[in-house]
PDB file of C-alpha atoms in Angstrom:
ATOM      1  CA  MET A   1     -24.320 -37.993  22.236  1.00 42.00           C
ATOM      2  CA  LYS A   2     -26.157 -35.135  20.539  1.00 49.00           C
ATOM      3  CA  PRO A   3     -28.396 -33.243  23.009  1.00 53.00           C
ATOM      4  CA  THR A   4     -32.134 -33.512  22.422  1.00 57.00           C
ATOM      5  CA  GLY A   5     -35.318 -31.828  23.610  1.00 80.00           C
ATOM      6  CA  LEU A   6     -35.026 -29.202  26.307  1.00 88.00           C
ATOM      7  CA  LEU A   7     -31.271 -29.683  26.655  1.00 91.00           C
ATOM      8  CA  ALA A   8     -30.800 -29.129  22.916  1.00 90.00           C
ATOM      9  CA  ARG A   9     -32.773 -25.883  23.075  1.00 92.00           C
ATOM     10  CA  LEU A  10     -30.765 -24.732  26.072  1.00 93.00           C
ATOM     11  CA  VAL A  11     -27.488 -25.445  24.279  1.00 94.00           C
ATOM     12  CA  ALA A  12     -28.793 -23.613  21.203  1.00 94.00           C
ATOM     13  CA  LEU A  13     -29.771 -20.619  23.347  1.00 95.00           C
ATOM     14  CA  ILE A  14     -26.280 -20.493  24.835  1.00 95.00           C
ATOM     15  CA  LEU A  15     -24.668 -20.724  21.400  1.00 94.00           C
ATOM     16  CA  LEU A  16     -27.026 -18.006  20.156  1.00 94.00           C
ATOM     17  CA  GLY A  17     -25.506 -15.670  22.749  1.00 93.00           C
ATOM     18  CA  ARG A  18     -21.984 -16.349  21.415  1.00 93.00           C
ATOM     19  CA  PRO A  19     -20.444 -16.679  24.903  1.00 92.00           C
ATOM     20  CA  LEU A  20     -16.883 -16.842  23.569  1.00 90.00           C
ATOM     21  CA  HIS A  21     -17.172 -13.198  22.546  1.00 92.00           C
ATOM     22  CA  LEU A  22     -17.861 -12.166  26.147  1.00 95.00           C
ATOM     23  CA  ALA A  23     -14.160 -12.614  26.885  1.00 95.00           C
ATOM     24  CA  GLY A  24     -13.331  -9.629  24.689  1.00 94.00           C
ATOM     25  CA  GLY A  25     -15.749  -7.385  26.565  1.00 96.00           C
ATOM     26  CA  ALA A  26     -14.314  -8.512  29.899  1.00 97.00           C
ATOM     27  CA  LEU A  27     -10.810  -7.730  28.620  1.00 98.00           C
ATOM     28  CA  PHE A  28     -11.699  -4.189  27.488  1.00 98.00           C
ATOM     29  CA  TYR A  29     -13.473  -3.569  30.796  1.00 98.00           C
ATOM     30  CA  ALA A  30     -10.478  -4.832  32.785  1.00 98.00           C
ATOM     31  CA  LEU A  31      -8.255  -2.465  30.811  1.00 98.00           C
ATOM     32  CA  GLY A  32     -10.370   0.460  32.002  1.00 98.00           C
ATOM     33  CA  VAL A  33     -10.194  -0.720  35.608  1.00 98.00           C
ATOM     34  CA  ALA A  34      -6.413  -1.152  35.402  1.00 98.00           C
ATOM     35  CA  ALA A  35      -5.995   2.309  33.874  1.00 98.00           C
ATOM     36  CA  ALA A  36      -8.019   3.739  36.762  1.00 98.00           C
ATOM     37  CA  GLY A  37      -5.677   2.012  39.197  1.00 97.00           C
ATOM     38  CA  TYR A  38      -2.689   3.510  37.413  1.00 97.00           C
ATOM     39  CA  ALA A  39      -4.366   6.926  37.711  1.00 96.00           C
ATOM     40  CA  GLY A  40      -4.470   6.500  41.484  1.00 96.00           C
ATOM     41  CA  ALA A  41      -8.019   5.282  42.111  1.00 96.00           C
ATOM     42  CA  PRO A  42      -8.294   2.630  44.857  1.00 95.00           C
ATOM     43  CA  LEU A  43      -9.990  -0.532  43.681  1.00 95.00           C
ATOM     44  CA  ALA A  44     -13.731  -0.484  44.414  1.00 95.00           C
ATOM     45  CA  LEU A  45     -14.346  -4.200  44.073  1.00 96.00           C
ATOM     46  CA  ASP A  46     -18.130  -4.054  44.354  1.00 97.00           C
ATOM     47  CA  ALA A  47     -18.384  -1.417  41.604  1.00 97.00           C
ATOM     48  CA  ALA A  48     -15.899  -3.362  39.462  1.00 98.00           C
ATOM     49  CA  LEU A  49     -17.812  -6.642  39.704  1.00 98.00           C
ATOM     50  CA  LEU A  50     -21.240  -5.065  39.223  1.00 98.00           C
ATOM     51  CA  GLY A  51     -19.904  -3.140  36.239  1.00 98.00           C
ATOM     52  CA  LEU A  52     -18.491  -6.311  34.716  1.00 98.00           C
ATOM     53  CA  LEU A  53     -21.855  -8.057  35.076  1.00 98.00           C
ATOM     54  CA  THR A  54     -23.536  -5.033  33.484  1.00 98.00           C
ATOM     55  CA  VAL A  55     -21.166  -5.108  30.532  1.00 97.00           C
ATOM     56  CA  MET A  56     -21.580  -8.839  29.987  1.00 97.00           C
ATOM     57  CA  THR A  57     -25.393  -8.799  30.134  1.00 98.00           C
ATOM     58  CA  ALA A  58     -25.510  -5.799  27.780  1.00 98.00           C
ATOM     59  CA  GLN A  59     -23.199  -7.671  25.430  1.00 97.00           C
ATOM     60  CA  LEU A  60     -25.479 -10.714  25.529  1.00 97.00           C
ATOM     61  CA  MET A  61     -28.438  -8.442  24.786  1.00 98.00           C
ATOM     62  CA  ASN A  62     -26.600  -7.173  21.734  1.00 97.00           C
ATOM     63  CA  HIS A  63     -25.740 -10.687  20.550  1.00 97.00           C
ATOM     64  CA  TYR A  64     -29.308 -11.924  20.850  1.00 97.00           C
ATOM     65  CA  SER A  65     -30.817  -8.818  19.266  1.00 97.00           C
ATOM     66  CA  ASN A  66     -28.305  -8.938  16.410  1.00 96.00           C
ATOM     67  CA  ASP A  67     -29.330 -12.457  15.485  1.00 96.00           C
ATOM     68  CA  TYR A  68     -33.028 -11.611  15.746  1.00 96.00           C
ATOM     69  CA  PHE A  69     -32.985  -8.412  13.692  1.00 96.00           C
ATOM     70  CA  ASP A  70     -30.395  -9.785  11.239  1.00 94.00           C
ATOM     71  CA  LEU A  71     -32.270 -12.996  10.502  1.00 94.00           C
ATOM     72  CA  ASP A  72     -33.211 -11.985   6.955  1.00 93.00           C
ATOM     73  CA  ALA A  73     -29.625 -11.060   6.114  1.00 93.00           C
ATOM     74  CA  ASP A  74     -28.226 -14.212   7.728  1.00 93.00           C
ATOM     75  CA  GLN A  75     -30.681 -16.359   5.741  1.00 93.00           C
ATOM     76  CA  ALA A  76     -29.654 -14.625   2.516  1.00 93.00           C
ATOM     77  CA  ASN A  77     -25.917 -14.962   3.278  1.00 91.00           C
ATOM     78  CA  PRO A  78     -24.292 -17.651   1.092  1.00 90.00           C
ATOM     79  CA  THR A  79     -20.780 -17.210   2.562  1.00 89.00           C
ATOM     80  CA  PRO A  80     -20.881 -17.105   6.394  1.00 90.00           C
ATOM     81  CA  THR A  81     -17.674 -17.789   8.296  1.00 90.00           C
ATOM     82  CA  ARG A  82     -16.959 -18.740  11.896  1.00 89.00           C
ATOM     83  CA  TRP A  83     -16.705 -15.019  12.696  1.00 88.00           C
ATOM     84  CA  SER A  84     -19.456 -13.498  10.543  1.00 88.00           C
ATOM     85  CA  GLY A  85     -23.041 -14.174   9.557  1.00 83.00           C
ATOM     86  CA  GLY A  86     -24.328 -14.477  13.132  1.00 85.00           C
ATOM     87  CA  SER A  87     -24.396 -17.587  15.285  1.00 89.00           C
ATOM     88  CA  ARG A  88     -26.351 -19.530  12.574  1.00 90.00           C
ATOM     89  CA  VAL A  89     -28.686 -20.883  15.271  1.00 94.00           C
ATOM     90  CA  LEU A  90     -31.807 -19.159  13.925  1.00 95.00           C
ATOM     91  CA  PRO A  91     -31.227 -19.775  10.188  1.00 93.00           C
ATOM     92  CA  SER A  92     -30.692 -23.469  10.947  1.00 92.00           C
ATOM     93  CA  GLY A  93     -34.053 -23.650  12.740  1.00 92.00           C
ATOM     94  CA  GLN A  94     -32.657 -24.778  16.100  1.00 93.00           C
ATOM     95  CA  LEU A  95     -34.747 -22.113  17.876  1.00 95.00           C
ATOM     96  CA  PRO A  96     -37.666 -19.894  16.846  1.00 95.00           C
ATOM     97  CA  PRO A  97     -36.701 -16.235  16.249  1.00 96.00           C
ATOM     98  CA  GLN A  98     -38.838 -15.117  19.201  1.00 96.00           C
ATOM     99  CA  ALA A  99     -36.451 -16.913  21.547  1.00 96.00           C
ATOM    100  CA  ALA A 100     -33.678 -14.509  20.526  1.00 96.00           C
ATOM    101  CA  LEU A 101     -35.943 -11.488  20.995  1.00 97.00           C
ATOM    102  CA  TRP A 102     -37.074 -12.542  24.462  1.00 97.00           C
ATOM    103  CA  ALA A 103     -33.499 -13.343  25.469  1.00 97.00           C
ATOM    104  CA  ALA A 104     -32.392  -9.902  24.258  1.00 97.00           C
ATOM    105  CA  LEU A 105     -35.168  -8.137  26.176  1.00 98.00           C
ATOM    106  CA  CYS A 106     -34.457 -10.065  29.362  1.00 98.00           C
ATOM    107  CA  CYS A 107     -30.729  -9.372  29.155  1.00 98.00           C
ATOM    108  CA  GLY A 108     -31.391  -5.717  28.396  1.00 98.00           C
ATOM    109  CA  GLY A 109     -33.667  -5.346  31.414  1.00 98.00           C
ATOM    110  CA  LEU A 110     -31.131  -7.090  33.641  1.00 98.00           C
ATOM    111  CA  ALA A 111     -28.342  -4.869  32.295  1.00 98.00           C
ATOM    112  CA  LEU A 112     -30.314  -1.745  33.226  1.00 98.00           C
ATOM    113  CA  VAL A 113     -30.893  -3.003  36.767  1.00 98.00           C
ATOM    114  CA  LEU A 114     -27.248  -3.982  37.205  1.00 98.00           C
ATOM    115  CA  ALA A 115     -26.167  -0.610  35.806  1.00 98.00           C
ATOM    116  CA  GLY A 116     -28.126   1.110  38.565  1.00 98.00           C
ATOM    117  CA  PHE A 117     -26.418  -0.942  41.268  1.00 98.00           C
ATOM    118  CA  ALA A 118     -22.987  -0.489  39.681  1.00 98.00           C
ATOM    119  CA  ALA A 119     -23.412   3.276  39.386  1.00 98.00           C
ATOM    120  CA  SER A 120     -24.565   3.574  42.991  1.00 97.00           C
ATOM    121  CA  ALA A 121     -21.357   1.851  44.100  1.00 97.00           C
ATOM    122  CA  SER A 122     -19.125   4.250  42.140  1.00 97.00           C
ATOM    123  CA  PRO A 123     -17.626   7.566  43.323  1.00 96.00           C
ATOM    124  CA  SER A 124     -19.950   9.461  40.950  1.00 97.00           C
ATOM    125  CA  PRO A 125     -23.286   7.627  40.515  1.00 97.00           C
ATOM    126  CA  LEU A 126     -24.752  10.191  38.110  1.00 97.00           C
ATOM    127  CA  ALA A 127     -21.808  10.254  35.685  1.00 97.00           C
ATOM    128  CA  SER A 128     -21.291   6.501  35.858  1.00 98.00           C
ATOM    129  CA  GLY A 129     -24.978   5.770  35.407  1.00 97.00           C
ATOM    130  CA  ALA A 130     -25.205   8.113  32.426  1.00 98.00           C
ATOM    131  CA  LEU A 131     -22.307   6.408  30.655  1.00 98.00           C
ATOM    132  CA  LEU A 132     -23.658   2.923  31.325  1.00 98.00           C
ATOM    133  CA  LEU A 133     -27.098   3.960  30.089  1.00 98.00           C
ATOM    134  CA  VAL A 134     -25.650   5.409  26.889  1.00 97.00           C
ATOM    135  CA  ALA A 135     -23.672   2.204  26.303  1.00 97.00           C
ATOM    136  CA  ILE A 136     -26.720  -0.030  26.818  1.00 98.00           C
ATOM    137  CA  VAL A 137     -28.951   2.098  24.597  1.00 98.00           C
ATOM    138  CA  LEU A 138     -26.357   2.194  21.812  1.00 97.00           C
ATOM    139  CA  ALA A 139     -25.877  -1.567  22.100  1.00 97.00           C
ATOM    140  CA  TRP A 140     -29.624  -1.988  21.537  1.00 97.00           C
ATOM    141  CA  VAL A 141     -30.164   0.488  18.686  1.00 97.00           C
ATOM    142  CA  TYR A 142     -27.043  -0.838  16.924  1.00 96.00           C
ATOM    143  CA  SER A 143     -29.261  -3.526  15.425  1.00 94.00           C
ATOM    144  CA  GLY A 144     -32.659  -2.874  16.994  1.00 96.00           C
ATOM    145  CA  PRO A 145     -35.428  -0.264  16.851  1.00 96.00           C
ATOM    146  CA  PRO A 146     -35.897   2.578  16.493  1.00 96.00           C
ATOM    147  CA  LEU A 147     -32.562   3.403  14.820  1.00 96.00           C
ATOM    148  CA  TYR A 148     -31.277   0.103  13.343  1.00 96.00           C
ATOM    149  CA  LEU A 149     -27.865   1.776  13.028  1.00 96.00           C
ATOM    150  CA  HIS A 150     -26.054  -1.123  11.389  1.00 93.00           C
ATOM    151  CA  ARG A 151     -28.622  -1.170   8.589  1.00 93.00           C
ATOM    152  CA  ARG A 152     -28.148   2.531   7.870  1.00 93.00           C
ATOM    153  CA  GLY A 153     -24.408   2.860   7.417  1.00 92.00           C
ATOM    154  CA  PHE A 154     -23.560   3.651  11.044  1.00 95.00           C
ATOM    155  CA  GLY A 155     -22.865   0.154  12.307  1.00 94.00           C
ATOM    156  CA  GLU A 156     -19.095   0.082  12.020  1.00 96.00           C
ATOM    157  CA  PRO A 157     -18.269   3.439  13.700  1.00 96.00           C
ATOM    158  CA  VAL A 158     -20.909   3.011  16.418  1.00 96.00           C
ATOM    159  CA  GLY A 159     -19.943  -0.601  17.036  1.00 96.00           C
ATOM    160  CA  ALA A 160     -16.267   0.335  17.267  1.00 96.00           C
ATOM    161  CA  PHE A 161     -17.034   2.963  19.898  1.00 96.00           C
ATOM    162  CA  VAL A 162     -19.455   0.849  21.929  1.00 96.00           C
ATOM    163  CA  VAL A 163     -17.601  -2.467  22.023  1.00 95.00           C
ATOM    164  CA  THR A 164     -14.156  -1.159  22.930  1.00 96.00           C
ATOM    165  CA  GLY A 165     -14.711   2.479  23.857  1.00 97.00           C
ATOM    166  CA  THR A 166     -17.687   2.549  26.223  1.00 97.00           C
ATOM    167  CA  THR A 167     -16.664  -0.791  27.739  1.00 98.00           C
ATOM    168  CA  ALA A 168     -13.197   0.408  28.748  1.00 98.00           C
ATOM    169  CA  LEU A 169     -14.564   3.811  29.779  1.00 98.00           C
ATOM    170  CA  SER A 170     -17.151   2.099  31.986  1.00 98.00           C
ATOM    171  CA  GLY A 171     -14.443   0.219  33.847  1.00 98.00           C
ATOM    172  CA  TYR A 172     -12.554   3.481  34.307  1.00 98.00           C
ATOM    173  CA  ILE A 173     -15.408   5.741  35.415  1.00 98.00           C
ATOM    174  CA  LEU A 174     -16.817   3.237  37.893  1.00 98.00           C
ATOM    175  CA  GLN A 175     -13.488   3.445  39.730  1.00 98.00           C
ATOM    176  CA  THR A 176     -12.624   7.119  39.344  1.00 97.00           C
ATOM    177  CA  GLY A 177     -16.020   8.794  38.998  1.00 96.00           C
ATOM    178  CA  GLN A 178     -14.847  10.757  35.975  1.00 96.00           C
ATOM    179  CA  LEU A 179     -13.393  10.458  32.496  1.00 97.00           C
ATOM    180  CA  THR A 180      -9.915  11.879  32.031  1.00 97.00           C
ATOM    181  CA  LEU A 181      -7.523  12.331  29.133  1.00 97.00           C
ATOM    182  CA  LEU A 182      -5.867   9.016  30.012  1.00 97.00           C
ATOM    183  CA  SER A 183      -9.136   7.130  29.627  1.00 97.00           C
ATOM    184  CA  LEU A 184      -9.671   8.611  26.176  1.00 97.00           C
ATOM    185  CA  LEU A 185      -6.119   7.922  25.044  1.00 98.00           C
ATOM    186  CA  ILE A 186      -6.333   4.212  25.797  1.00 97.00           C
ATOM    187  CA  ILE A 187      -9.457   3.661  23.706  1.00 98.00           C
ATOM    188  CA  LEU A 188      -8.420   5.475  20.513  1.00 98.00           C
ATOM    189  CA  PRO A 189      -6.229   2.772  18.912  1.00 98.00           C
ATOM    190  CA  LEU A 190      -8.594   0.043  20.085  1.00 98.00           C
ATOM    191  CA  CYS A 191     -11.612   1.742  18.540  1.00 98.00           C
ATOM    192  CA  LEU A 192      -9.780   1.941  15.222  1.00 98.00           C
ATOM    193  CA  MET A 193      -8.818  -1.731  15.418  1.00 98.00           C
ATOM    194  CA  GLN A 194     -12.384  -2.670  16.303  1.00 97.00           C
ATOM    195  CA  PHE A 195     -13.550  -0.711  13.259  1.00 97.00           C
ATOM    196  CA  THR A 196     -11.095  -2.775  11.200  1.00 97.00           C
ATOM    197  CA  MET A 197     -12.554  -5.944  12.656  1.00 97.00           C
ATOM    198  CA  LEU A 198     -16.163  -4.953  11.976  1.00 97.00           C
ATOM    199  CA  VAL A 199     -15.375  -4.171   8.352  1.00 96.00           C
ATOM    200  CA  ALA A 200     -13.419  -7.416   8.035  1.00 96.00           C
ATOM    201  CA  VAL A 201     -16.333  -9.552   9.223  1.00 94.00           C
ATOM    202  CA  SER A 202     -18.787  -7.632   7.030  1.00 95.00           C
ATOM    203  CA  LEU A 203     -16.986  -8.565   3.810  1.00 95.00           C
ATOM    204  CA  PRO A 204     -18.253 -12.199   3.783  1.00 94.00           C
ATOM    205  CA  ASP A 205     -21.768 -10.918   4.576  1.00 93.00           C
ATOM    206  CA  GLN A 206     -22.033  -8.228   1.925  1.00 92.00           C
ATOM    207  CA  GLN A 207     -23.915 -10.339  -0.628  1.00 91.00           C
ATOM    208  CA  GLY A 208     -26.656 -11.269   1.831  1.00 92.00           C
ATOM    209  CA  ASP A 209     -26.699  -7.757   3.318  1.00 93.00           C
ATOM    210  CA  ARG A 210     -27.103  -6.221  -0.121  1.00 94.00           C
ATOM    211  CA  ALA A 211     -29.965  -8.563  -0.924  1.00 94.00           C
ATOM    212  CA  VAL A 212     -32.032  -7.371   2.064  1.00 94.00           C
ATOM    213  CA  GLY A 213     -30.989  -3.710   1.969  1.00 93.00           C
ATOM    214  CA  LYS A 214     -28.701  -3.766   4.995  1.00 94.00           C
ATOM    215  CA  LEU A 215     -26.281  -0.880   4.437  1.00 94.00           C
ATOM    216  CA  THR A 216     -22.939  -1.875   5.873  1.00 94.00           C
ATOM    217  CA  LEU A 217     -19.834  -0.100   4.598  1.00 94.00           C
ATOM    218  CA  ALA A 218     -19.104  -3.101   2.386  1.00 95.00           C
ATOM    219  CA  VAL A 219     -22.491  -2.526   0.726  1.00 95.00           C
ATOM    220  CA  LEU A 220     -22.343   1.275   0.635  1.00 95.00           C
ATOM    221  CA  LEU A 221     -18.764   1.561  -0.620  1.00 95.00           C
ATOM    222  CA  GLY A 222     -18.350  -1.798  -2.273  1.00 95.00           C
ATOM    223  CA  PRO A 223     -16.100  -4.536  -0.858  1.00 95.00           C
ATOM    224  CA  GLU A 224     -12.897  -3.160  -2.390  1.00 96.00           C
ATOM    225  CA  ARG A 225     -13.227   0.340  -0.966  1.00 97.00           C
ATOM    226  CA  ALA A 226     -14.412  -1.017   2.371  1.00 96.00           C
ATOM    227  CA  ALA A 227     -11.329  -3.246   2.516  1.00 96.00           C
ATOM    228  CA  TRP A 228      -9.080  -0.261   1.908  1.00 97.00           C
ATOM    229  CA  CYS A 229     -10.866   1.595   4.738  1.00 96.00           C
ATOM    230  CA  MET A 230     -10.138  -1.438   6.905  1.00 96.00           C
ATOM    231  CA  ALA A 231      -6.451  -1.347   6.028  1.00 96.00           C
ATOM    232  CA  GLY A 232      -6.350   2.438   6.491  1.00 96.00           C
ATOM    233  CA  THR A 233      -7.717   2.371  10.030  1.00 97.00           C
ATOM    234  CA  THR A 234      -5.256  -0.407  10.859  1.00 97.00           C
ATOM    235  CA  VAL A 235      -2.307   1.713   9.742  1.00 97.00           C
ATOM    236  CA  VAL A 236      -3.601   4.840  11.498  1.00 98.00           C
ATOM    237  CA  ALA A 237      -4.020   2.900  14.767  1.00 98.00           C
ATOM    238  CA  TYR A 238      -0.292   2.183  14.845  1.00 98.00           C
ATOM    239  CA  LEU A 239       0.872   5.527  13.474  1.00 97.00           C
ATOM    240  CA  MET A 240      -1.013   7.395  16.208  1.00 97.00           C
ATOM    241  CA  LEU A 241       0.823   5.632  19.044  1.00 98.00           C
ATOM    242  CA  PRO A 242       3.671   8.215  19.222  1.00 98.00           C
ATOM    243  CA  LEU A 243       1.069  10.978  19.374  1.00 98.00           C
ATOM    244  CA  LEU A 244      -0.767   9.206  22.177  1.00 98.00           C
ATOM    245  CA  TRP A 245       2.511   8.852  24.071  1.00 97.00           C
ATOM    246  CA  TYR A 246       3.212  12.546  23.578  1.00 97.00           C
ATOM    247  CA  ALA A 247      -0.288  13.359  24.852  1.00 97.00           C
ATOM    248  CA  GLY A 248       0.326  11.443  28.074  1.00 96.00           C
ATOM    249  CA  LEU A 249      -0.114   7.721  27.525  1.00 97.00           C
ATOM    250  CA  PRO A 250       2.541   5.861  29.568  1.00 97.00           C
ATOM    251  CA  THR A 251       5.466   4.728  27.445  1.00 96.00           C
ATOM    252  CA  LEU A 252       5.032   0.999  28.055  1.00 97.00           C
ATOM    253  CA  VAL A 253       1.299   1.219  27.347  1.00 97.00           C
ATOM    254  CA  ALA A 254       1.883   3.176  24.136  1.00 97.00           C
ATOM    255  CA  LEU A 255       4.387   0.558  22.974  1.00 97.00           C
ATOM    256  CA  ALA A 256       2.184  -2.402  23.905  1.00 97.00           C
ATOM    257  CA  PRO A 257      -0.024  -2.522  20.755  1.00 98.00           C
ATOM    258  CA  LEU A 258       3.097  -2.888  18.624  1.00 97.00           C
ATOM    259  CA  GLY A 259       3.097  -6.513  19.732  1.00 97.00           C
ATOM    260  CA  ALA A 260       0.111  -6.979  17.406  1.00 97.00           C
ATOM    261  CA  ALA A 261       1.727  -5.067  14.534  1.00 97.00           C
ATOM    262  CA  PRO A 262       2.532  -8.256  12.539  1.00 97.00           C
ATOM    263  CA  ILE A 263      -1.214  -8.872  12.340  1.00 97.00           C
ATOM    264  CA  GLY A 264      -1.755  -5.338  11.071  1.00 97.00           C
ATOM    265  CA  LEU A 265       0.921  -5.890   8.455  1.00 97.00           C
ATOM    266  CA  TRP A 266      -0.770  -9.120   7.347  1.00 97.00           C
ATOM    267  CA  ILE A 267      -4.159  -7.373   7.025  1.00 97.00           C
ATOM    268  CA  SER A 268      -2.610  -4.523   5.038  1.00 96.00           C
ATOM    269  CA  PHE A 269      -0.652  -6.901   2.803  1.00 96.00           C
ATOM    270  CA  GLN A 270      -3.695  -9.049   2.106  1.00 96.00           C
ATOM    271  CA  THR A 271      -5.712  -5.934   1.280  1.00 96.00           C
ATOM    272  CA  PHE A 272      -3.042  -4.952  -1.227  1.00 94.00           C
ATOM    273  CA  ARG A 273      -3.438  -8.428  -2.725  1.00 95.00           C
ATOM    274  CA  GLY A 274      -7.226  -8.049  -3.039  1.00 96.00           C
ATOM    275  CA  ILE A 275      -8.550 -10.028  -0.091  1.00 95.00           C
ATOM    276  CA  TRP A 276     -12.066  -8.644  -0.664  1.00 93.00           C
ATOM    277  CA  ALA A 277     -12.303 -10.961  -3.688  1.00 94.00           C
ATOM    278  CA  LYS A 278     -10.786 -14.062  -2.035  1.00 95.00           C
ATOM    279  CA  PRO A 279     -13.480 -15.929  -0.059  1.00 94.00           C
ATOM    280  CA  HIS A 280     -11.012 -18.629   0.986  1.00 94.00           C
ATOM    281  CA  LEU A 281      -9.207 -16.007   3.120  1.00 95.00           C
ATOM    282  CA  TRP A 282     -12.262 -14.439   4.757  1.00 95.00           C
ATOM    283  CA  ASP A 283     -12.292 -16.800   7.712  1.00 95.00           C
ATOM    284  CA  ALA A 284      -8.629 -16.033   8.423  1.00 96.00           C
ATOM    285  CA  LEU A 285      -9.295 -12.311   7.990  1.00 96.00           C
ATOM    286  CA  GLY A 286     -12.021 -12.424  10.623  1.00 95.00           C
ATOM    287  CA  PHE A 287      -9.863 -14.408  13.012  1.00 96.00           C
ATOM    288  CA  TRP A 288      -6.799 -12.171  12.715  1.00 97.00           C
ATOM    289  CA  SER A 289      -8.745  -8.909  12.822  1.00 97.00           C
ATOM    290  CA  ILE A 290     -10.307 -10.055  16.092  1.00 96.00           C
ATOM    291  CA  GLY A 291      -6.893 -11.212  17.276  1.00 97.00           C
ATOM    292  CA  GLN A 292      -5.394  -7.801  16.557  1.00 98.00           C
ATOM    293  CA  VAL A 293      -7.736  -5.823  18.809  1.00 98.00           C
ATOM    294  CA  VAL A 294      -7.802  -8.485  21.539  1.00 97.00           C
ATOM    295  CA  ALA A 295      -4.011  -8.850  21.576  1.00 98.00           C
ATOM    296  CA  SER A 296      -3.520  -5.075  21.660  1.00 98.00           C
ATOM    297  CA  ALA A 297      -5.949  -4.667  24.561  1.00 98.00           C
ATOM    298  CA  GLY A 298      -4.357  -7.580  26.417  1.00 98.00           C
ATOM    299  CA  LEU A 299      -0.870  -6.149  26.006  1.00 98.00           C
ATOM    300  CA  MET A 300      -2.037  -2.703  27.127  1.00 98.00           C
ATOM    301  CA  LEU A 301      -3.666  -4.282  30.181  1.00 98.00           C
ATOM    302  CA  LEU A 302      -0.450  -6.095  31.001  1.00 97.00           C
ATOM    303  CA  ALA A 303       1.510  -2.854  30.623  1.00 97.00           C
ATOM    304  CA  PHE A 304      -0.779  -1.078  33.098  1.00 97.00           C
ATOM    305  CA  LEU A 305      -0.528  -3.963  35.560  1.00 96.00           C
ATOM    306  CA  LEU A 306       3.262  -3.807  35.393  1.00 93.00           C
ATOM    307  CA  ARG A 307       3.092  -0.111  36.222  1.00 84.00           C
ATOM    308  CA  LEU A 308       0.835  -0.540  39.284  1.00 68.00           C
TER     309      LEU A 308
END
């Protein structure tokens, strides 16, 4: 039976937050915690759990604010997929736009409070709190005021750093109290793969984004050049693995992302075949680009756990 009334609005609010995507944030965070354990830090369970709650509420804030501030682009988008074009809750009229804004503000406020508790439970409250604050602020200004980064050509690089980079670094610093070379090495290939993913999911949106003046890379460079950037960062992510190993990344961890290499090959091959002009493949492109970064992070996490 289709939910009605209050229950229907509650279900719509949950769908608006895209809860499935929270699993990726939890995975990147767990990778940072596992890397800290490999580096010799004893598990601080209270800091780990509070940090995870902080990450998840900040991620929800970002999801809600994205749908609110992207409403014009989502309404103008004729080719949304399951992985792009927002949750489609607001354009379909299931909730008023203000519901997304209030949800974003509430989640943002809760994330700030949780960040304070998480930082106080870490070995270095000042450093941990500073990183968490930076991550929360960037997650807000990615789509919200005053910077609206994803409307001004900065969305893909900032999003790549925030989603994978600051999330994994938060898990690490809350356990160790500091950022080390190891923590930076683990995020580099993942940030590149996340960049690939963000470009991939922007390709189906570029017509609507262009119509409302939202300057994603697909709009600034054109879909063809943006697709080649996507393929380029994919290739670089794998080519850098020997360098990361040489710089100190454990061998098994450096090898782990190669398990997702077939996905990278598929993305590169489809780019060569002109996927930017093939709408029937955009849904698959979004799925596999997400799968690439999630699989790589999962395999790296497993590698760290095997080394503990």
